[in-house]
């Protein structure tokens, strides 16, 4: 992999100096290589949330290097890895704890991987691998090192993690999961628009013992006030939305919730 | 317009990957062009707050391209536009919903404008115009395209939006509006220092049925503890401030509140 | 000092446009010089928190220029300064209110200092020295100006501020202070690992009338659920930590709290 910026995602937040120090390490080891912050607002230690964020961003990350750190097991037995996805000209660097796998799969699947050495640094603890292990490895890749220069080869099929689930599509309905609630309160489902096409335009959503009539829509602006919409979102998935209001809050939909989409009562109203 | 960075303002927040993906799109389409984040902390869907933020920042945005997105009507009938302000060597790109107008006026007034085409992208929804429409347009301007290459010309006088209101100045007092409450709790008013000069140094502020004695000051440090100050702020407007404490919180002043400045009781104290 | 990026720390937060405008000023006055945001999440007006953040980041700031602004006295009698630390090829720029001193000491001690002129800008108040005084000074240093070109020399020994306290080490225990609580709830102490080596591996922590058995650990992952650890952190200090949970919240440890580390009851359990 050559060329492309370093994209950086973490759960470090922006209130401490963690992100800034990593940027300084990258600037020192890979001067002139642009660094793009994807987000550092992943909830602390929420590996799955980080994995899904990276998975959504994946189509925009290549060519380039990806530094991803949500790492509650830092300093422990979990491996640090660099994972090449040749099809996308991407190398993902971070802990092997499930954070990287969904993005690697979305980009075409890991072609090579190495385990990064994590030698102790005299006088400092082992709790900041982003600074001491992953950022230097990213800088080496970004400045032309081959993956095999970074560590011991490991079988890409041994990488940890679960893929992003697909919805279950049946004749009478679609069973999906809330993958993400965004800043605006849209609840992204694991269902794709085509999954629900056979159910017609008038739908009912069910979750947690409650249900709402819902309409397919191409934009929030098509929805009447308080009308629940199933909008095709910018990642090509269905999202539960309201026009100008946070749907997830209003309907009580949290990440991981099961949502059923079923056919509505055929224009008779609810 | 040539030269200058791309300045980027939005209500995307920093907890999702929206800002990072837009940066990656800009890096891909306009490699080497610096991108400066003005803020992404505009309250979700608060077009007026975004317009005022952009208006305050305007004197520092030229020469360059401005990517501004607070866009509750995304995908709907509102136009996407690129607006040239020749006097400042600035092109503003974003939704035509009032977000861009105050900054365009502050910089000298729109000289040309085009409506951006928003062609659907196969497999993705139309809910992320910042990524799919506005960022590519900014990249084209930043890499030398003429405004007319970006879309259909529209009359700059048809741009949506309200200018920033001025204070009403009378012999006995000044009637202004709280335009902004900053992180430190200063309440910026729509009044300029000269608006209140005829009232003398000893003043009274009135808002929402309450009133406080107030002093003109050049710096917060000039104010005694709990003394309410009218400080000339860094944008050249009067702000209601306390020394080391958040005035807006303490006095209950929110954005949009009406504030009267009147002459005080001539050194007799209140 | 030549070369190196400008590192930027402040209490401006990211919700207003302050940080973005300063970046635009730097881009205009020092085009092409990279700017790295260390953090802008220092609590508003908390000079000591900013000083400690800068002190922690110090080893990664050179060579380069540091723009640091936590400045409740802006516009008042406090000096604005530029401070050279020759040993680290660093120039620190900001208010002389204690913010810069700990970092300057950590990097080797101030070798030269100047007081920056703060000429009024027509039509604007004096409340945004980061934009109007400090950023232009940083840009001049970053583009090759000598320190003495920036202002009137002052004695580096007159710089304001308190050094970071060390722990008090006694035969029976170590008395330290909570310097910082990070995003993950680790409570960094002013004690170094060697300070507590004579106390053995089984320890007791005492603070605020409460006490907890505690174990030395090299990584959070070594700690059992709910076991309090004293982990050597990434800055080489001891931190009070739990595995996967915020120790400071759980134990009620806030910045500034006194913590005693004493020998535990020799494997007999508490």
Coordinates of N, CA, C and O in Angstrom, one line a residue, chain B residues 1-3 5-8 54 61-68 81-94 100 103-104 107 110-114 116 134 137-142 145-148 150, chain C residues 24:
Chain B
X1 N -12.1 32.2 -7.8 CA -11.4 32.1 -6.5 C -10.3 31.0 -6.6 O -10.6 29.9 -7.0
X2 N -9.1 31.3 -6.3 CA -8.1 30.3 -6.2 C -7.4 30.5 -4.9 O -7.3 31.6 -4.3
X3 N -6.8 29.5 -4.4 CA -6.0 29.6 -3.1 C -6.9 29.6 -1.9 O -8.1 29.7 -2.0
X5 N -7.6 27.8 2.1 CA -8.1 26.5 2.6 C -9.6 26.4 2.4 O -10.3 27.3 2.1
X6 N -10.1 25.2 2.6 CA -11.5 24.9 2.7 C -11.9 25.0 4.2 O -11.3 24.2 5.0
X7 N -12.8 25.9 4.6 CA -13.3 26.0 6.0 C -14.6 25.2 6.1 O -15.4 25.3 5.2
X8 N -14.7 24.4 7.1 CA -15.8 23.4 7.2 C -16.6 23.6 8.5 O -16.0 23.5 9.6
X54 N -21.3 31.2 11.4 CA -20.6 31.5 10.2 C -20.4 33.0 10.0 O -19.3 33.4 9.5
X61 N -12.5 33.9 6.9 CA -12.7 32.8 6.0 C -12.1 33.0 4.6 O -12.1 32.1 3.8
X62 N -11.7 34.2 4.3 CA -11.2 34.5 2.9 C -9.7 34.7 2.9 O -9.2 35.2 3.9
X63 N -9.1 34.5 1.8 CA -9.7 33.8 0.6 C -9.8 32.3 0.9 O -9.1 31.7 1.6
X64 N -10.8 31.7 0.2 CA -11.0 30.3 0.4 C -12.4 29.9 0.1 O -13.3 30.6 -0.3
X65 N -12.7 28.6 0.3 CA -13.9 27.9 0.1 C -14.5 27.6 1.5 O -13.8 27.2 2.4
X66 N -15.8 27.8 1.6 CA -16.5 27.4 2.9 C -17.6 26.4 2.6 O -18.5 26.5 1.8
X67 N -17.4 25.3 3.3 CA -18.4 24.2 3.3 C -19.2 24.3 4.6 O -18.7 24.1 5.7
X68 N -20.5 24.6 4.4 CA -21.3 24.8 5.6 C -22.6 23.9 5.5 O -23.3 24.0 4.5
X81 N -26.6 25.1 -3.0 CA -26.0 26.2 -3.8 C -24.5 26.4 -3.5 O -24.0 26.0 -2.5
X82 N -23.9 27.1 -4.5 CA -22.5 27.6 -4.3 C -22.6 29.1 -4.5 O -23.2 29.5 -5.6
X83 N -22.1 29.9 -3.6 CA -22.4 31.4 -3.6 C -21.0 32.0 -3.6 O -20.2 31.9 -2.7
X84 N -20.7 32.8 -4.6 CA -19.5 33.6 -4.7 C -19.6 34.9 -4.1 O -20.6 35.6 -4.4
X85 N -18.7 35.3 -3.3 CA -18.6 36.7 -2.8 C -17.2 37.2 -3.3 O -16.2 37.0 -2.6
X86 N -17.3 37.9 -4.4 CA -16.0 38.2 -5.1 C -15.2 39.2 -4.2 O -13.9 39.1 -4.2
X87 N -15.8 40.1 -3.5 CA -15.0 41.0 -2.7 C -14.1 40.4 -1.7 O -13.0 40.9 -1.3
X88 N -14.5 39.2 -1.2 CA -13.7 38.5 -0.2 C -12.9 37.3 -0.7 O -12.3 36.6 0.0
X89 N -13.1 37.0 -2.0 CA -12.5 35.8 -2.6 C -13.0 34.6 -1.9 O -12.2 33.7 -1.6
X90 N -14.2 34.5 -1.7 CA -14.8 33.4 -0.9 C -16.0 32.8 -1.8 O -16.7 33.5 -2.5
X91 N -16.0 31.5 -1.8 CA -17.2 30.7 -2.3 C -17.8 29.9 -1.1 O -17.1 29.1 -0.5
X92 N -19.1 30.2 -0.8 CA -19.8 29.4 0.2 C -20.6 28.3 -0.4 O -21.4 28.6 -1.4
X93 N -20.5 27.1 0.1 CA -21.2 26.0 -0.5 C -22.1 25.3 0.6 O -21.6 25.1 1.7
X94 N -23.4 25.1 0.4 CA -24.2 24.5 1.4 C -25.7 24.6 0.9 O -26.0 24.9 -0.2
X100 N -26.3 30.5 4.8 CA -25.2 31.2 4.2 C -25.3 32.7 4.1 O -24.3 33.4 4.0
X103 N -23.3 35.4 6.4 CA -21.9 35.5 6.1 C -21.7 36.1 4.8 O -20.7 36.9 4.6
X104 N -22.5 35.8 3.8 CA -22.3 36.4 2.5 C -22.5 37.9 2.5 O -21.7 38.6 1.9
X107 N -19.5 39.6 4.2 CA -18.2 39.6 3.4 C -18.3 40.5 2.1 O -17.4 40.6 1.4
X110 N -23.3 38.5 -2.1 CA -23.1 37.5 -3.1 C -23.0 38.2 -4.5 O -23.8 39.0 -4.8
X111 N -22.1 37.7 -5.3 CA -21.9 38.3 -6.6 C -22.4 37.3 -7.7 O -23.0 37.7 -8.7
X112 N -22.3 36.0 -7.5 CA -22.8 35.0 -8.4 C -23.3 33.8 -7.5 O -22.8 33.6 -6.4
X113 N -24.2 33.0 -8.1 CA -24.6 31.8 -7.3 C -25.1 30.8 -8.4 O -25.6 31.1 -9.4
X114 N -24.9 29.5 -8.0 CA -25.4 28.4 -8.8 C -26.1 27.4 -8.0 O -25.8 27.3 -6.8
X116 N -26.6 23.6 -7.2 CA -25.9 22.4 -7.4 C -26.8 21.2 -7.8 O -27.9 21.1 -7.2
X134 N -22.0 18.5 -1.5 CA -21.4 19.8 -1.1 C -19.8 19.6 -1.1 O -19.1 20.5 -1.6
X137 N -18.4 19.5 -4.6 CA -18.4 20.8 -5.2 C -17.3 21.7 -4.6 O -16.7 22.5 -5.4
X138 N -17.1 21.7 -3.3 CA -16.0 22.5 -2.7 C -14.7 22.1 -3.3 O -13.8 22.9 -3.6
X139 N -14.5 20.8 -3.4 CA -13.2 20.3 -4.0 C -13.0 20.8 -5.4 O -11.9 21.2 -5.8
X140 N -14.1 20.9 -6.2 CA -13.9 21.4 -7.5 C -13.6 22.9 -7.5 O -12.7 23.3 -8.3
X141 N -14.2 23.7 -6.7 CA -13.9 25.1 -6.6 C -12.4 25.2 -6.1 O -11.7 26.0 -6.7
X142 N -12.1 24.4 -5.1 CA -10.7 24.6 -4.5 C -9.6 24.2 -5.5 O -8.5 24.6 -5.3
X145 N -12.1 25.0 -10.5 CA -13.3 25.1 -11.4 C -14.0 26.4 -11.2 O -13.9 27.0 -10.2
X146 N -14.6 26.9 -12.3 CA -15.4 28.1 -12.2 C -16.7 27.8 -11.6 O -17.2 26.7 -11.7
X147 N -17.3 28.8 -10.9 CA -18.6 28.6 -10.3 C -19.6 28.0 -11.3 O -20.4 27.1 -10.9
X148 N -19.6 28.5 -12.5 CA -20.6 28.1 -13.5 C -20.4 26.7 -13.9 O -21.3 26.1 -14.6
X150 N -20.3 24.3 -11.9 CA -20.9 23.5 -10.8 C -22.4 23.3 -10.9 O -22.9 22.4 -10.3
Chain C
X24 N -7.4 29.3 11.2 CA -7.4 30.1 10.0 C -6.3 31.2 10.1 O -5.6 31.5 9.1

